[in-house]
Coordinates of C-alpha atoms in Angstrom, one line a residue:
Chain A
D1 CA 16.2 17.6 25.6
T2 CA 14.3 14.7 24.9
E3 CA 13.8 15.6 21.1
V4 CA 14.9 14.3 17.6
T5 CA 15.5 16.9 15.1
Q6 CA 15.3 16.4 11.7
T7 CA 15.8 18.7 9.1
P8 CA 14.6 20.3 6.3
K9 CA 10.8 18.9 7.6
H10 CA 10.1 19.3 3.5
L11 CA 12.1 18.4 0.5
V12 CA 11.8 18.5 -3.2
M13 CA 14.5 17.3 -4.9
G14 CA 15.4 15.7 -9.5
M15 CA 16.6 12.9 -9.9
T16 CA 19.5 13.8 -11.0
N17 CA 20.5 16.2 -7.3
K18 CA 22.1 15.9 -4.7
K19 CA 20.5 16.2 -1.1
S20 CA 21.1 15.1 2.3
L21 CA 18.5 14.8 5.3
K22 CA 19.8 15.6 8.8
C23 CA 19.2 14.6 12.4
E24 CA 20.6 15.2 16.1
Q25 CA 20.1 14.4 19.4
H26 CA 20.8 14.9 22.6
M27 CA 19.9 12.5 24.4
G28 CA 22.9 10.6 25.3
H29 CA 21.8 7.7 22.8
R30 CA 23.7 5.8 21.1
A31 CA 21.5 3.7 18.4
M32 CA 20.0 5.8 15.7
Y33 CA 17.5 4.3 12.7
W34 CA 16.7 5.6 9.7
Y35 CA 13.2 5.0 8.4
K36 CA 11.5 5.1 5.5
Q37 CA 7.5 5.2 5.9
K38 CA 5.3 5.5 2.2
A39 CA 1.4 6.3 2.7
K40 CA -0.8 4.1 4.9
K41 CA 2.0 1.8 5.5
P42 CA 4.3 1.5 9.4
P43 CA 7.7 2.8 9.2
E44 CA 10.4 0.3 7.4
L45 CA 14.3 -0.1 8.9
M46 CA 16.5 1.2 6.4
F47 CA 20.0 1.4 8.9
V48 CA 20.8 0.9 12.3
Y49 CA 24.0 2.9 13.5
S50 CA 25.6 1.5 17.6
Y51 CA 28.4 3.3 18.6
E52 CA 28.8 5.9 15.6
K53 CA 29.1 2.2 13.9
L54 CA 26.8 1.4 11.1
S55 CA 25.6 -2.3 12.4
I56 CA 22.7 -2.8 10.0
N57 CA 21.9 -2.1 6.4
E58 CA 18.5 -3.6 5.7
S59 CA 19.4 -3.8 1.8
V60 CA 19.0 -0.3 1.2
P61 CA 20.3 0.3 -2.4
S62 CA 23.4 2.5 -2.6
R63 CA 21.5 5.6 -3.9
F64 CA 20.6 6.3 0.1
S65 CA 24.5 7.1 2.2
P66 CA 24.5 7.2 5.8
E67 CA 26.7 8.9 7.9
C68 CA 27.1 9.5 11.7
P69 CA 29.8 11.6 11.6
N70 CA 29.3 12.0 15.8
S71 CA 27.1 10.2 18.5
S72 CA 24.5 13.1 18.5
L73 CA 24.3 13.2 14.5
L74 CA 22.7 11.8 12.1
N75 CA 23.2 11.9 7.6
L76 CA 21.3 10.7 5.3
H77 CA 23.0 11.6 1.6
L78 CA 21.0 11.1 -1.1
H79 CA 22.0 11.1 -5.2
A80 CA 20.4 9.7 -8.3
L81 CA 16.6 8.9 -6.5
Q82 CA 13.9 7.8 -8.3
P83 CA 9.9 8.9 -7.6
E84 CA 9.2 5.6 -6.2
D85 CA 12.0 6.4 -3.3
S86 CA 9.2 9.7 -2.1
A87 CA 8.6 8.9 1.3
L88 CA 8.3 10.0 4.9
Y89 CA 12.1 9.3 6.2
L90 CA 12.4 9.4 9.9
C91 CA 14.6 9.4 12.0
A92 CA 15.0 7.8 15.2
S93 CA 17.7 7.0 18.6
S94 CA 17.5 4.5 21.3
Q95 CA 19.4 3.9 24.6
G96 CA 21.3 0.9 23.5
V97 CA 21.7 -2.6 25.0
Q98 CA 19.7 -2.5 28.7
K99 CA 19.7 -5.9 30.2
Q100 CA 16.1 -5.3 30.7
G101 CA 13.2 -2.5 30.0
W102 CA 14.4 -1.3 27.0
D103 CA 12.5 2.7 26.3
G104 CA 11.6 2.4 22.6
Y105 CA 12.2 4.6 19.9
T106 CA 12.2 8.5 20.1
F107 CA 11.5 9.7 16.6
G108 CA 11.9 12.4 14.8
S109 CA 9.0 14.5 13.1
G110 CA 10.6 13.8 9.6
T111 CA 12.1 14.6 6.9
R112 CA 8.8 14.3 4.3
L113 CA 10.4 14.3 0.1
T114 CA 9.4 13.8 -3.0
V115 CA 11.3 13.3 -6.1
V116 CA 10.3 14.9 -9.4
Chain B
G1 CA 10.4 -14.6 12.5
D2 CA 9.1 -11.6 14.9
S3 CA 5.7 -10.4 13.3
V4 CA 3.2 -8.4 14.9
T5 CA -0.8 -8.1 13.6
Q6 CA -3.0 -5.9 14.5
M7 CA -6.7 -5.1 13.3
E8 CA -7.1 -3.5 10.1
G9 CA -8.8 0.0 9.8
P10 CA -10.4 2.3 9.7
V11 CA -12.0 2.3 13.1
T12 CA -14.7 5.0 13.3
L13 CA -15.6 6.0 16.6
S14 CA -18.4 9.0 17.6
E15 CA -16.4 11.0 20.8
E16 CA -17.0 9.4 24.5
A17 CA -17.5 6.2 22.6
F18 CA -14.7 2.7 23.8
L19 CA -11.8 2.2 22.2
T20 CA -10.1 -1.3 21.7
I21 CA -7.4 -1.7 18.6
N22 CA -6.8 -5.6 19.1
C23 CA -2.7 -6.4 18.7
T24 CA -1.1 -10.1 18.8
Y25 CA 2.7 -11.0 18.2
T26 CA 4.9 -13.9 17.1
A27 CA 8.3 -13.6 18.7
T28 CA 10.8 -15.7 20.0
G29 CA 12.7 -14.9 23.6
Y30 CA 10.8 -12.2 25.5
P31 CA 10.6 -9.3 23.7
S32 CA 9.0 -5.7 24.9
L33 CA 5.9 -4.8 22.9
F34 CA 4.8 -0.8 22.5
W35 CA 1.9 1.6 21.2
Y36 CA 2.9 4.2 19.1
V37 CA 1.0 6.9 17.5
Q38 CA 1.0 9.1 14.7
Y39 CA -0.8 12.2 14.4
P40 CA -1.5 13.6 10.7
G41 CA 1.8 15.0 8.9
E42 CA 4.3 14.2 12.4
G43 CA 6.6 11.6 13.0
L44 CA 5.5 8.6 15.8
Q45 CA 5.3 9.3 19.3
L46 CA 5.5 6.8 22.3
L47 CA 2.3 5.7 23.3
L48 CA 2.6 3.4 25.9
K49 CA 5.4 -0.1 26.6
A50 CA 5.4 -3.3 28.4
T51 CA 8.9 -5.1 29.2
K52 CA 7.4 -8.2 30.7
A53 CA 4.5 -10.5 30.9
D54 CA 1.3 -9.0 32.9
D55 CA 2.7 -5.3 32.6
K56 CA -0.1 -2.9 32.0
G57 CA 1.0 0.4 30.4
S58 CA -0.8 3.4 30.3
N59 CA -0.8 7.3 29.3
K60 CA -3.7 10.0 28.5
G61 CA -5.9 7.4 29.0
F62 CA -5.0 4.6 26.7
E63 CA -3.9 1.2 28.1
A64 CA -2.4 -2.7 27.3
T65 CA -1.7 -5.6 29.3
Y66 CA 1.6 -8.1 27.9
R67 CA -0.4 -10.8 28.0
K68 CA 1.9 -13.2 27.4
E69 CA -0.5 -16.9 26.7
T70 CA -2.4 -15.2 24.5
T71 CA 0.5 -13.2 23.2
S72 CA -1.8 -9.8 22.6
F73 CA -1.2 -5.9 23.8
H74 CA -4.8 -4.7 23.4
L75 CA -4.8 -1.1 23.0
E76 CA -8.3 0.9 25.4
K77 CA -9.2 3.9 26.1
G78 CA -12.4 4.3 28.3
S79 CA -14.0 7.6 26.4
V80 CA -12.2 8.4 23.4
Q81 CA -12.0 11.9 22.7
V82 CA -11.7 13.9 18.8
S83 CA -7.8 14.7 19.3
D84 CA -6.8 10.9 19.7
S85 CA -7.6 10.8 16.0
A86 CA -4.7 9.4 14.6
V87 CA -2.9 6.5 13.5
Y88 CA -1.8 3.4 15.7
F89 CA 0.7 1.2 15.7
C90 CA 1.5 -1.8 18.2
A91 CA 5.6 -2.6 17.8
L92 CA 7.5 -5.3 19.8
S93 CA 11.4 -5.4 20.2
D94 CA 13.9 -8.1 19.1
R95 CA 17.0 -7.6 20.4
S96 CA 19.7 -7.9 16.9
G97 CA 22.7 -6.9 15.8
G98 CA 24.3 -7.8 19.0
S99 CA 23.7 -4.0 20.4
N100 CA 20.5 -2.8 19.2
Y101 CA 17.4 -3.4 19.8
K102 CA 15.0 -3.3 16.6
L103 CA 11.2 -2.7 16.0
T104 CA 9.0 -4.8 14.7
F105 CA 5.5 -2.9 13.6
G106 CA 2.1 -3.3 13.3
K107 CA 0.2 -2.4 9.7
G108 CA -1.5 0.4 11.6
T109 CA -5.0 1.3 12.6
L110 CA -6.1 4.5 11.3
L111 CA -8.3 5.7 14.1
T112 CA -11.4 8.6 13.4
V113 CA -13.3 10.1 16.1
N114 CA -16.3 12.3 15.3
P115 CA -18.0 14.5 17.4

């Protein structure tokens, strides 16, 4: 299995809703990432988990709450979002530290989120 | 900090034309370099990579050579197809957080290939 699977593919939510995005990989990768991508822009890093522990939070507002229940799963819990949070949310995974030859990320196909 | 600069698009070509998308970088240390491709409505896919100076990455007819002396990693393809229409991102890796690698992306270049 060489894929990162994200669900749902599309999500429309109101500003008072609570929803969760899910990400799963079975490649044995020990680093997992959440990225946010606005239209015609590069992905922006939100969170990094390494060995199931949060290692990087890029000053993301608290209405986004990540969770890594085990080495294969990554969730992003959403609450009280704003319309400007509408974007494509990408999950990625990678090997941990390598001496050299790090293979980069494997990305999921993303969840397209619309906040109304 | 590390940064990636790639040519602004959009780039529009006819089928079978030669493609070059320029990418230069600024980094401390010895980063690995990547090209990712994003087809409409999809996530990013790794197209090719190079981990050290003078390495050439290649895949699906695309090539890029890691040039340390010019800090460049230009993407080339000899004959593009309509199916190559996508957004192309140049990226470099940076070891951060002690146990992770983090990718820094360029702004992306939209390629449209017409029949």
